[in-house]
């Protein structure tokens, strides 16, 4: 799942901060040099202490199934500590952490070997079957090759989230906790965002309509300046690499069904209700090397999102 290939890559312009981890772990710095380096920014000293403190930490339990996952009410601090240790172990290369975790993080469970023969037997277009196999075994999007300048990243860092995130902070954290409970995000200390190579941030917002419950959404198209490059301007949608959203003739079939029922049962009430489609809308998982380009920043956590948002420009239509 999500093996490296030439169709999926994202890079951010290198800078001193993204090169800091190799420098701190190189062993080349003597005490005086380290003290001088730490005087630049207190976060450098803090990260160095965390690297040393987590050097021998056993984080392997993070990839194991949690039998008590349904009872989780908040993101455990131990998970943040283990995820940070794993990131340090893989030398700040987030895709390697995702591939190591596997499971729901890469969608390993999604592909069923018996499905393809069934689809072939039902006469499904081979092209659609190929897209299905790719979406479930390789990941989404189908094609994403992009880069961002450091200034573009820092612009999104400084602008942060929409004000509604702070307004509805309880609902935001509940959503983040739910995603983590289902293992669709990876909690990390928010300060690490500046030091992770090839990272990008996507602004979050809380959408509230009427009396309906608030929903956390992301804004992948906002442009803070004329030169700003949001993630929707990095995707390959314009190249036609993804399938178009086609809704088919479902509505016509529903109306025909109602018509037939009226003929068959002319004197009985016909009740039409919306089916529960939650089991159908399972968004595909981001390709591992691309996941770091689409990270969420909460109030106190950096939350790399591993599930593609339904109907986003980087999501394969289902």
Rosetta silent file (secondary structure, phi, psi, omega in degrees, C-alpha in Angstrom):
SEQUENCE: XXXXXXXXXXXXXXXXXXXXXXXXXXXXXXXXXXXXXXXXXXXXXXXXXXXXXXXXXXXXXXXXXXXXXXXXXXXXXXXXXXXXXXXXXXXXXXXXXXXXXXXXXXXXXXXXXXXXXXXXXXXXXXXXXXXXXXXXXXXXXXXXXXXXXXXXXXXXXXXXXXXXXXXXXXXXXXXXXXXXXXXXXXXXXXXXXXXXXXXXXXXXXXXXXXXXXXXXXXXXXXXXXXXXXXXXXXXXXXXXXXXXXXXXXXXXXXXXXXXXXXXXXXXXXXXXXXXXXXXXXXXXXXXXXXXXXXXXXXXXXXXXXXXXXXXXXXXXXX
SCORE:     score description
SCORE:     0.000 S_00000001
   1 L     0.000  123.836  174.024    0.000    0.000    0.000 S_00000001
   2 L    66.251   35.045  178.345    1.348    3.397   -1.000 S_00000001
   3 L   -68.158  150.953 -179.261    4.765    2.250   -2.203 S_00000001
   4 L   -58.764  137.669  172.842    6.995    5.024   -3.590 S_00000001
   5 E  -154.342  169.282 -173.071    6.519    5.749   -7.298 S_00000001
   6 L   -76.065   -7.530 -179.200    7.117    8.570   -9.765 S_00000001
   7 L   -91.072   -5.630 -177.005    3.421    9.527   -9.903 S_00000001
   8 E  -136.416  111.674  175.143    3.281   10.616   -6.280 S_00000001
   9 E  -161.199  148.274  174.314    5.646   13.108   -4.696 S_00000001
  10 E  -142.945  137.303  179.569    5.561   16.341   -2.770 S_00000001
  11 E  -138.768  148.505  174.316    8.495   18.480   -1.710 S_00000001
  12 E  -115.882  142.496  179.378    8.980   21.702    0.173 S_00000001
  13 L   -53.453  129.955 -177.783   11.926   23.982   -0.425 S_00000001
  14 L   -68.873  148.660  176.627   14.696   23.057    2.000 S_00000001
  15 L  -150.618  178.994 -176.961   15.710   25.487    4.726 S_00000001
  16 L   -58.617  -43.984 -175.984   17.708   25.520    7.957 S_00000001
  17 H   -65.379  -38.918 -179.271   14.793   24.319   10.110 S_00000001
  18 H   -76.641  -12.628  176.558   13.966   21.319    7.915 S_00000001
  19 H   -99.848    3.989 -172.083   17.648   20.328    7.927 S_00000001
  20 H   -70.676  -38.919 -177.043   17.962   20.671   11.695 S_00000001
  21 H   -58.829  -49.699  176.529   17.204   17.063   12.684 S_00000001
  22 H   -58.633  -33.969  179.495   20.171   15.572   10.777 S_00000001
  23 H   -68.281  -43.523 -178.391   22.368   18.276   12.274 S_00000001
  24 H   -67.802  -30.620 -176.712   21.255   17.596   15.846 S_00000001
  25 L   -98.150    4.255 -176.643   21.698   13.835   15.475 S_00000001
  26 L   -76.181  -26.756 -175.850   24.969   13.969   13.537 S_00000001
  27 L    84.854    2.454 -177.621   27.226   14.144   16.581 S_00000001
  28 L   -82.325  -19.389 -175.441   29.244   16.956   15.008 S_00000001
  29 L   -85.374  125.298  171.581   28.105   19.639   17.447 S_00000001
  30 L   -84.183  179.733 -174.416   30.184   20.148   20.580 S_00000001
  31 H   -61.627  -43.239 -178.480   28.645   21.713   23.679 S_00000001
  32 H   -63.305  -42.455  179.822   29.550   25.280   22.723 S_00000001
  33 H   -65.074  -40.781  179.855   28.145   24.868   19.212 S_00000001
  34 H   -66.252  -41.401  178.819   24.939   23.323   20.561 S_00000001
  35 H   -62.604  -39.838  178.341   24.524   26.105   23.123 S_00000001
  36 H   -66.372  -38.745  178.635   24.978   28.722   20.406 S_00000001
  37 H   -66.683  -42.511 -179.806   22.451   26.932   18.235 S_00000001
  38 H   -65.761  -24.386  179.943   19.967   26.683   21.100 S_00000001
  39 L   -71.056  -18.145 -179.839   20.230   30.396   21.714 S_00000001
  40 L   -68.753  -44.598 -175.467   18.651   31.038   18.315 S_00000001
  41 L  -153.135  125.805 -179.663   15.327   29.466   19.226 S_00000001
  42 H   -61.676  -21.932  178.591   14.245   27.697   22.454 S_00000001
  43 H   -65.952  -27.860  179.016   12.360   25.145   20.351 S_00000001
  44 H   -65.353  -45.217  177.836   15.680   23.793   19.103 S_00000001
  45 H   -63.975  -40.734  179.592   16.807   22.943   22.615 S_00000001
  46 H   -63.152  -45.675 -179.896   13.396   21.448   23.395 S_00000001
  47 H   -64.502  -36.739  177.903   13.444   19.231   20.304 S_00000001
  48 H   -62.504  -41.359  177.425   16.985   18.107   21.119 S_00000001
  49 H   -63.748  -39.314  179.181   15.830   17.058   24.593 S_00000001
  50 H   -66.629  -37.749  178.442   12.900   15.172   23.062 S_00000001
  51 H   -61.882  -44.198  179.189   15.208   13.378   20.615 S_00000001
  52 H   -67.947  -44.824 -177.001   17.422   12.207   23.465 S_00000001
  53 H   -65.396  -29.323 -177.515   14.492   11.350   25.738 S_00000001
  54 L  -101.429    6.948 -176.095   12.717    9.257   23.085 S_00000001
  55 L   -59.449  -39.785 -177.785   15.812    7.586   21.690 S_00000001
  56 L  -105.771   12.797 -177.266   15.137    4.299   23.526 S_00000001
  57 L   -74.657  131.030  179.112   11.338    4.615   23.676 S_00000001
  58 L   -86.784  101.999 -177.816    9.510    1.523   22.420 S_00000001
  59 L   -99.456    5.193 -172.750    6.820    2.897   20.124 S_00000001
  60 H   -64.412  -23.089  179.152    6.043   -0.373   18.332 S_00000001
  61 H   -64.763  -17.401 -177.891    2.801   -0.825   20.269 S_00000001
  62 H   -63.731  -28.423 -178.337    1.381    2.079   18.278 S_00000001
  63 H   -86.412   -7.189 -178.970    0.913   -0.187   15.254 S_00000001
  64 L   -82.757  155.980  176.869   -0.959   -2.845   17.244 S_00000001
  65 L   -68.330  137.712  178.848   -4.741   -3.064   17.425 S_00000001
  66 L   -99.853  110.988 -178.087   -6.218   -1.341   20.465 S_00000001
  67 L   -66.196  -17.759 -177.431   -8.992   -3.488   21.993 S_00000001
  68 L  -106.562   24.101 -173.713  -10.321   -0.464   23.893 S_00000001
  69 H   -63.878  -31.580 -177.510  -10.449    1.918   20.940 S_00000001
  70 H   -68.919  -25.152 -178.008  -14.219    2.418   21.171 S_00000001
  71 H   -89.730   -0.620 -179.071  -13.973    3.740   24.729 S_00000001
  72 L   -66.571  126.942 -177.898  -11.345    6.371   23.861 S_00000001
  73 L  -108.021  -18.012  177.851  -12.644    9.819   24.808 S_00000001
  74 L  -153.260  162.711 -179.512   -9.594   11.948   24.009 S_00000001
  75 L   -70.258  115.427 -177.730   -6.296   11.627   22.209 S_00000001
  76 L   -64.594  140.608  176.559   -3.981    9.913   24.722 S_00000001
  77 H   -60.450  -32.759  179.355   -0.733   11.678   25.527 S_00000001
  78 H   -62.216  -34.069  178.744    1.004    8.320   25.166 S_00000001
  79 H   -68.014  -37.942  177.837   -0.051    8.211   21.501 S_00000001
  80 H   -64.574  -43.123 -179.823    1.495   11.632   20.907 S_00000001
  81 H   -63.970  -44.315 -179.055    4.706   10.490   22.590 S_00000001
  82 H   -67.329  -40.758  179.024    4.836    7.256   20.595 S_00000001
  83 H   -64.420  -38.316  177.568    4.088    9.006   17.286 S_00000001
  84 H   -65.962  -41.666  177.661    6.854   11.519   17.983 S_00000001
  85 H   -62.250  -40.423  178.854    9.308    8.729   18.801 S_00000001
  86 H   -65.075  -40.554  178.835    8.373    6.962   15.564 S_00000001
  87 H   -63.401  -41.586  177.110    8.892   10.165   13.578 S_00000001
  88 H   -65.416  -40.362 -179.379   12.341   10.625   15.145 S_00000001
  89 H   -60.733  -40.562  179.329   13.186    6.977   14.497 S_00000001
  90 L   -90.445   20.850  171.568   12.367    7.408   10.805 S_00000001
  91 L    55.043   45.914  174.098   14.411   10.607   10.759 S_00000001
  92 L    66.526   20.202  178.358   11.449   12.949   10.289 S_00000001
  93 L   -98.927   93.899 -172.744   10.263   11.122    7.152 S_00000001
  94 H   -58.678  -40.437  179.084    6.518   11.001    7.733 S_00000001
  95 H   -57.489  -34.736  178.488    5.632    8.643    4.823 S_00000001
  96 H   -65.893  -35.699  176.901    7.847    5.937    6.333 S_00000001
  97 H   -63.787  -43.662 -179.574    5.922    6.251    9.609 S_00000001
  98 H   -62.852  -45.221 -179.328    2.629    5.851    7.746 S_00000001
  99 H   -65.492  -36.785  178.164    3.861    2.801    5.834 S_00000001
 100 H   -66.411  -40.203 -179.973    5.168    1.233    9.022 S_00000001
 101 H   -63.765  -43.511  179.180    1.856    1.731   10.808 S_00000001
 102 L    60.504 -148.251  176.489   -0.108    0.123    7.975 S_00000001
 103 H    56.119 -131.946 -179.148   -3.640   -1.024    8.811 S_00000001
 104 H   -68.063  -22.199 -179.356   -6.220    1.743    8.642 S_00000001
 105 H   -67.200  -30.545  177.874   -3.494    4.314    8.051 S_00000001
 106 L  -113.818   -0.597  178.710   -2.821    2.875    4.588 S_00000001
 107 L    71.606   32.180 -178.565   -6.173    1.167    4.032 S_00000001
 108 L   -58.491  -30.810 -174.180   -4.682   -2.335    3.889 S_00000001
 109 L   -77.703   -9.723 -169.404   -8.032   -3.855    4.831 S_00000001
 110 L   -75.226  -35.150 -172.664   -9.917   -2.313    1.886 S_00000001
 111 L   -86.601  122.433  177.703   -8.934   -4.581   -0.989 S_00000001
 112 L  -109.532  122.838 -176.627  -10.745   -7.899   -1.162 S_00000001
 113 H   -61.828  -23.698 -177.982   -9.319  -10.376   -3.687 S_00000001
 114 H   -81.056  -12.928 -175.407  -12.814  -11.778   -4.331 S_00000001
 115 H   -71.667  -43.056 -177.010  -14.224   -8.417   -5.434 S_00000001
 116 H   -59.563  -48.785  176.436  -12.425   -8.176   -8.784 S_00000001
 117 H   -58.546  -35.810  178.504  -13.741  -11.538  -10.124 S_00000001
 118 H   -65.293  -44.606  178.492  -17.220  -10.498   -9.001 S_00000001
 119 H   -62.691  -39.789  177.970  -16.948   -7.166  -10.817 S_00000001
 120 H   -65.255  -39.843  179.718  -15.696   -8.930  -13.934 S_00000001
 121 H   -65.901  -30.972  179.941  -18.555  -11.408  -13.796 S_00000001
 122 L   -83.852    0.423  176.023  -21.042   -8.527  -13.555 S_00000001
 123 L    78.046   25.393  177.927  -19.611   -6.970  -16.707 S_00000001
 124 L   -68.676  143.096  179.365  -18.128   -3.854  -15.118 S_00000001
 125 L   -53.531  126.388  179.680  -15.942   -1.771  -17.423 S_00000001
 126 H   -55.021  -32.618  178.441  -12.320   -3.032  -17.087 S_00000001
 127 H   -64.093  -40.616  178.612  -11.142    0.595  -16.851 S_00000001
 128 H   -66.886  -37.391  177.812  -13.337    1.139  -13.796 S_00000001
 129 H   -64.195  -40.567  179.038  -12.038   -2.095  -12.256 S_00000001
 130 H   -63.876  -39.987  177.059   -8.462   -0.913  -12.807 S_00000001
 131 H   -65.455  -38.055  179.078   -9.260    2.391  -11.090 S_00000001
 132 H   -63.729  -46.285  179.599  -10.840    0.511   -8.195 S_00000001
 133 H   -61.748  -42.290  178.824   -7.778   -1.698   -7.741 S_00000001
 134 H   -63.149  -43.429 -177.906   -5.509    1.358   -7.899 S_00000001
 135 H   -65.276  -32.339 -175.852   -7.583    3.316   -5.367 S_00000001
 136 H   -93.994  -17.482 -178.632   -7.617    0.436   -2.901 S_00000001
 137 H  -113.576  -28.614  179.566   -4.046   -0.825   -3.303 S_00000001
 138 L   -99.371  -49.262  179.702   -2.003    2.236   -4.298 S_00000001
 139 L   122.404 -177.510 -177.197   -3.957    5.111   -2.770 S_00000001
 140 E  -128.018  152.666   -1.838   -5.266    8.506   -3.758 S_00000001
 141 L   -73.806  173.577 -178.615   -4.949   10.747   -5.597 S_00000001
 142 L   -67.576  -35.414 -179.688   -4.086    8.946   -8.808 S_00000001
 143 L  -145.888  126.680  177.711   -1.428   11.511   -9.685 S_00000001
 144 E  -154.171  104.767  177.258    0.124   14.187   -7.490 S_00000001
 145 E  -129.904  109.607 -173.956    3.532   15.678   -8.187 S_00000001
 146 E  -151.650  168.300  176.451    4.007   19.123   -6.654 S_00000001
 147 E  -146.992  158.753  179.656    6.300   21.351   -4.646 S_00000001
 148 E  -134.683  143.683  174.378    5.975   24.357   -2.370 S_00000001
 149 L   -74.740  160.831  176.410    8.353   27.123   -1.473 S_00000001
 150 H   -65.380  -37.147  178.849    9.273   27.642    2.178 S_00000001
 151 H   -62.961  -37.775  178.899    7.661   31.081    2.052 S_00000001
 152 H   -65.718  -41.361  177.206    4.399   29.523    0.846 S_00000001
 153 H   -62.827  -47.409 -177.847    4.470   27.031    3.715 S_00000001
 154 H   -66.244  -30.588  175.568    5.207   29.700    6.303 S_00000001
 155 H   -61.930  -46.116  178.421    2.399   31.871    4.924 S_00000001
 156 H   -68.095  -32.188  177.346   -0.088   29.063    5.567 S_00000001
 157 H   -65.279  -46.003 -176.635    1.523   28.457    8.959 S_00000001
 158 H   -71.568  -37.395 -179.631    1.131   32.074   10.039 S_00000001
 159 H   -70.011  -32.323  175.084   -2.405   32.484    8.711 S_00000001
 160 L    67.492 -153.303 -176.754   -3.520   29.357   10.553 S_00000001
 161 L   -90.767  172.714  175.662   -7.088   28.105   10.664 S_00000001
 162 L   -68.263  147.947 -179.539  -10.383   29.871   10.203 S_00000001
 163 H   -55.394  -23.255 -179.135  -11.601   31.764   13.324 S_00000001
 164 H   -66.186  -21.759  178.163  -14.458   29.250   13.668 S_00000001
 165 H   -64.110  -42.543  177.136  -11.944   26.635   14.824 S_00000001
 166 H   -72.372  -33.204 -179.307  -11.296   28.638   18.002 S_00000001
 167 H   -66.376  -41.819 -177.786  -14.999   29.483   18.356 S_00000001
 168 L  -111.315   48.504 -173.190  -16.067   25.838   18.264 S_00000001
 169 H   -60.125  -35.805 -179.474  -12.963   24.394   19.878 S_00000001
 170 H   -64.388  -45.318  178.981  -14.868   21.633   21.712 S_00000001
 171 H   -65.795  -35.824  178.549  -16.454   20.337   18.509 S_00000001
 172 H   -62.260  -48.714 -178.786  -13.110   20.567   16.721 S_00000001
 173 H   -66.755  -32.944  176.092  -11.335   18.459   19.307 S_00000001
 174 H   -63.586  -40.241  178.174  -14.206   15.961   19.325 S_00000001
 175 H   -66.441  -44.175  178.715  -13.811   15.542   15.578 S_00000001
 176 H   -62.226  -38.619  179.111  -10.049   15.153   15.843 S_00000001
 177 H   -66.566  -40.241  178.668  -10.501   12.604   18.599 S_00000001
 178 H   -62.979  -43.688  178.036  -13.003   10.657   16.509 S_00000001
 179 H   -62.813  -38.227  179.003  -10.615   10.572   13.559 S_00000001
 180 H   -71.282  -38.047  178.764   -7.836    9.408   15.829 S_00000001
 181 H   -58.124  -35.864  177.812  -10.047    6.795   17.452 S_00000001
 182 L   -90.226    6.030  177.319  -10.600    5.331   13.991 S_00000001
 183 L    59.616   51.572  174.726   -6.875    5.733   13.230 S_00000001
 184 L  -112.652    0.838  172.661   -7.247    8.241   10.418 S_00000001
 185 E  -144.870  166.909 -175.575   -4.788   10.791   11.802 S_00000001
 186 E  -126.602  111.763 -174.585   -1.488   10.779   13.648 S_00000001
 187 E   -78.677  129.760  178.910   -1.114   13.157   16.626 S_00000001
 188 E  -136.418  153.882  174.311    2.162   15.071   16.873 S_00000001
 189 E   -58.426  134.943 -172.389    3.312   18.120   18.836 S_00000001
 190 H   -65.088  -27.242 -177.185    2.344   21.157   16.794 S_00000001
 191 H   -66.380  -20.732 -177.515    5.795   22.776   17.046 S_00000001
 192 H   -68.664  -16.041 -177.149    7.274   19.970   14.912 S_00000001
 193 H   -56.731  -34.756 -178.234    5.545   21.326   11.809 S_00000001
 194 H   -70.125  -21.664 -171.417    8.388   23.790   11.266 S_00000001
 195 L  -108.041   -7.218 -179.838   11.012   21.029   11.308 S_00000001
 196 L   -83.362  121.456  179.873    9.382   18.241    9.242 S_00000001
 197 L   -65.322  148.623  172.081   10.751   18.242    5.672 S_00000001
 198 L    56.460   48.245 -178.903    8.344   18.402    2.743 S_00000001
 199 L  -111.314  152.628  172.418    5.329   19.335    4.819 S_00000001
 200 L  -142.360  155.613 -177.135    2.307   21.466    3.960 S_00000001
 201 E  -118.939  142.790  178.105   -0.646   22.752    5.994 S_00000001
 202 L  -118.695  122.728 -178.545   -4.303   23.024    5.028 S_00000001
 203 E   -60.816  139.839  177.808   -6.522   25.569    6.855 S_00000001
 204 E  -105.817  156.011  177.362   -9.423   24.100    8.810 S_00000001
 205 E  -148.854  153.300  177.306  -12.840   25.618    9.444 S_00000001
 206 E  -105.504  119.339 -178.261  -15.972   24.678   11.362 S_00000001
 207 E   -97.560  125.060  179.530  -19.117   24.783    9.245 S_00000001
 208 L  -126.181  121.898  178.675  -22.403   25.394   11.064 S_00000001
 209 L  -121.919  112.884  178.351  -25.712   25.448    9.197 S_00000001
 210 L    59.653 -134.450 -179.343  -28.840   26.265   11.157 S_00000001
 211 L   -91.985    1.527 -179.936  -29.464   23.935   14.077 S_00000001
 212 L   -68.808  155.646 -179.076  -27.455   21.151   12.500 S_00000001
 213 L   -68.008  151.602 -178.454  -24.335   19.994   14.285 S_00000001
 214 L   -69.535  145.476 -179.801  -21.074   21.666   13.364 S_00000001
 215 E  -127.183  134.612  179.105  -18.842   19.936   10.830 S_00000001
 216 E   -83.609  124.495  179.193  -15.097   20.314   10.464 S_00000001
 217 E  -126.052  169.741  176.014  -14.078   21.066    6.881 S_00000001
 218 E  -122.692  149.986  179.657  -10.862   22.136    5.201 S_00000001
 219 E  -110.158   97.987 -176.800  -10.265   24.989    2.812 S_00000001
 220 L   -95.203    7.948 -177.620   -7.838   23.791    0.169 S_00000001
 221 L  -120.197   -8.639 -177.962   -8.500   26.680   -2.204 S_00000001
 222 L   -61.393  137.141  178.572   -8.010   29.810   -0.059 S_00000001
 223 L  -121.972  111.078 -177.191   -5.301   32.129   -1.395 S_00000001
 224 L   -71.152  -31.569  177.581   -3.896   34.516    1.178 S_00000001
 225 L  -139.098  171.958  179.651   -1.953   36.433   -1.468 S_00000001
 226 L   -65.417  -25.522 -179.130   -1.761   36.483   -5.251 S_00000001
 227 L   -93.101   -8.101 -176.733    1.383   34.341   -5.060 S_00000001
 228 L   -63.816  144.012 -178.243   -0.011   31.859   -2.527 S_00000001
 229 L  -123.956   92.940  177.635   -0.255   28.259   -3.700 S_00000001
 230 L   -75.785  170.618 -172.357   -2.943   26.232   -1.851 S_00000001
 231 H   -66.954  -30.545  179.297   -3.156   22.491   -2.243 S_00000001
 232 H   -66.183  -19.595  175.490   -6.040   22.602   -4.744 S_00000001
 233 H   -90.544    1.728  176.207   -3.688   24.404   -7.141 S_00000001
 234 L  -102.504  -18.775 -175.515   -1.164   21.600   -6.751 S_00000001
 235 L   -70.528  166.179 -175.445   -3.453   18.717   -7.668 S_00000001
 236 L  -101.768   21.146 -177.551   -3.511   17.131  -11.108 S_00000001
 237 H   -56.090  -39.554 -177.357   -7.262   17.412  -11.670 S_00000001
 238 H   -64.702  -16.499  179.376   -6.740   19.653  -14.693 S_00000001
 239 H   -88.386   -2.294  179.469   -4.801   16.837  -16.371 S_00000001
 240 L    71.431   31.739 -177.522   -7.808   14.513  -16.240 S_00000001
 241 L   -82.041  -15.179 -179.937   -6.057   11.930  -14.087 S_00000001
 242 L  -109.713  158.065  176.961   -9.148   11.212  -11.977 S_00000001
 243 L   -70.113  145.596  175.921  -12.528    9.826  -12.952 S_00000001
 244 L   -72.210  154.908  176.069  -15.336   12.368  -13.362 S_00000001
 245 L   -78.264  110.466  179.153  -18.158   12.428  -10.822 S_00000001
 246 L  -117.983  127.328 -177.531  -21.049   10.651  -12.522 S_00000001
 247 L   -96.230   -4.653  174.315  -24.318   10.146  -10.699 S_00000001
 248 L    65.907 -152.399 -176.839  -25.833    7.815  -13.281 S_00000001
 249 L  -113.083   32.402 -177.455  -29.561    7.169  -13.547 S_00000001
 250 H   -59.557  -45.196 -179.554  -30.296    6.492   -9.886 S_00000001
 251 H   -59.871  -42.582  178.902  -33.006    9.124   -9.684 S_00000001
 252 H   -62.261  -40.776  179.013  -34.768    7.712  -12.721 S_00000001
 253 H   -63.803  -38.843  178.094  -34.645    4.219  -11.209 S_00000001
 254 H   -63.727  -45.074 -179.817  -36.179    5.504   -7.967 S_00000001
 255 H   -64.632  -39.502  177.254  -39.003    7.218   -9.834 S_00000001
 256 H   -64.550  -36.936  178.272  -39.659    4.117  -11.924 S_00000001
 257 H   -64.593  -42.440  177.778  -39.781    2.039   -8.748 S_00000001
 258 H   -62.893  -43.276  179.906  -42.355    4.393   -7.246 S_00000001
 259 H   -60.956  -44.915  179.576  -44.428    4.230  -10.433 S_00000001
 260 H   -64.132  -39.511  179.507  -44.345    0.409  -10.438 S_00000001
 261 H   -64.716  -37.829  179.903  -45.315    0.283   -6.766 S_00000001
 262 H   -65.742  -38.035  177.298  -48.296    2.535   -7.396 S_00000001
 263 H   -66.947  -41.690 -177.420  -49.514    0.268  -10.163 S_00000001
 264 H   -73.176  -38.614 -178.060  -49.043   -2.828   -8.029 S_00000001
 265 L  -124.997   75.381 -175.016  -50.501   -1.305   -4.843 S_00000001
 266 L   -65.731  -21.997 -174.156  -52.953    1.381   -5.974 S_00000001
 267 L  -109.771    5.956 -176.591  -54.637    1.704   -2.565 S_00000001
 268 L  -110.688  153.172  177.815  -51.675    1.550   -0.223 S_00000001
 269 L   -71.233  142.378  175.906  -49.362    4.270    1.041 S_00000001
 270 L  -112.858  118.433 -178.881  -45.901    4.388   -0.501 S_00000001
 271 L  -105.277  120.563  177.770  -43.207    5.568    1.839 S_00000001
 272 L  -106.896  127.974  179.733  -39.980    6.734    0.276 S_00000001
 273 L  -133.684  157.539  178.876  -37.006    7.205    2.566 S_00000001
 274 L   -80.776  128.535  177.416  -33.337    7.968    2.119 S_00000001
 275 L   -70.185  152.843  176.639  -31.097    4.964    2.541 S_00000001
 276 L   -77.958  111.003 -175.548  -28.243    5.145    5.006 S_00000001
 277 L  -100.744    9.779 -176.562  -25.227    5.597    2.757 S_00000001
 278 L   -59.475  -33.116  179.994  -22.621    5.933    5.493 S_00000001
 279 L   -74.449  -15.675  179.158  -21.320    2.470    4.730 S_00000001
 280 L   -88.809  -32.158 -175.793  -20.917    3.468    1.077 S_00000001
 281 L   -91.706   74.443  174.710  -19.027    6.705    1.631 S_00000001
 282 L  -106.623   99.789 -174.969  -15.709    5.358    2.833 S_00000001
 283 L   -60.877  143.151  177.104  -13.156    7.821    1.490 S_00000001
 284 L   -65.068  161.731 -177.377  -10.027    6.321   -0.003 S_00000001
 285 E   -90.229  141.261  177.538   -6.774    6.627    1.881 S_00000001
 286 E   -61.279  142.692  170.392   -4.143    9.161    0.875 S_00000001
 287 L   -59.937  135.484 -169.902   -1.057    7.822   -0.831 S_00000001
 288 H   -56.377  -42.883 -177.727    1.580    7.677    1.901 S_00000001
 289 H   -70.407  -15.979 -179.220    4.111    9.977    0.220 S_00000001
 290 H   -96.372  -17.413 -172.500    1.392   12.570   -0.323 S_00000001
 291 H   -59.090  -33.330 -176.915   -0.153   12.488    3.145 S_00000001
 292 L   -72.574  -13.084  179.148    2.354   14.979    4.587 S_00000001
 293 L   -84.957   -0.792 -172.036    1.247   17.606    2.031 S_00000001
 294 L  -136.037   55.435 -173.648   -2.241   17.682    3.529 S_00000001
 295 E   -96.279  148.569  177.623   -1.820   18.087    7.254 S_00000001
 296 E  -100.556  141.844  175.614   -4.204   19.627    9.749 S_00000001
 297 E  -116.679  111.885  176.967   -3.037   21.873   12.513 S_00000001
 298 L   -84.600 -165.135 -178.171   -5.287   21.889   15.562 S_00000001
 299 L   -72.503  -30.811 -177.553   -4.961   24.132   18.592 S_00000001
 300 L  -138.669    5.770 -177.347   -2.322   21.976   20.240 S_00000001
 301 E  -137.396  148.368  168.319   -1.644   19.097   17.846 S_00000001
 302 E   -98.868  122.999 -170.806   -0.345   18.552   14.347 S_00000001
 303 E  -123.912   87.889  175.292   -2.644   15.959   12.806 S_00000001
 304 E   -58.648  125.462 -177.733   -1.522   14.450    9.494 S_00000001
 305 E   -90.147  128.730 -177.509   -4.714   13.333    7.773 S_00000001
 306 L  -107.081   -4.515  178.080   -4.558    9.880    6.196 S_00000001
 307 E  -110.796  130.690 -179.210   -8.099    9.653    4.800 S_00000001
 308 L   -71.756  136.375 -179.281   -9.002   11.558    1.671 S_00000001
 309 L   -72.274  133.345 -178.494  -11.926   13.908    2.110 S_00000001
 310 L   -61.419  132.494  177.222  -14.986   12.879    0.115 S_00000001
 311 L    72.634   10.688  174.703  -15.547   15.012   -3.001 S_00000001
 312 L   -78.431  163.628 -176.937  -12.250   16.890   -2.627 S_00000001
 313 L   -70.826   -8.799  177.978  -10.200   17.535   -5.746 S_00000001
 314 L  -110.926   20.256 -178.259   -7.658   14.993   -4.523 S_00000001
 315 L  -116.199  130.907  176.806  -10.225   12.273   -3.875 S_00000001
 316 L   -68.284  123.511  178.750  -11.117    9.599   -6.374 S_00000001
 317 L   -56.405  139.460 -176.380  -14.895    9.804   -7.063 S_00000001
 318 L  -109.490    0.000    0.000  -16.630    6.745   -5.697 S_00000001
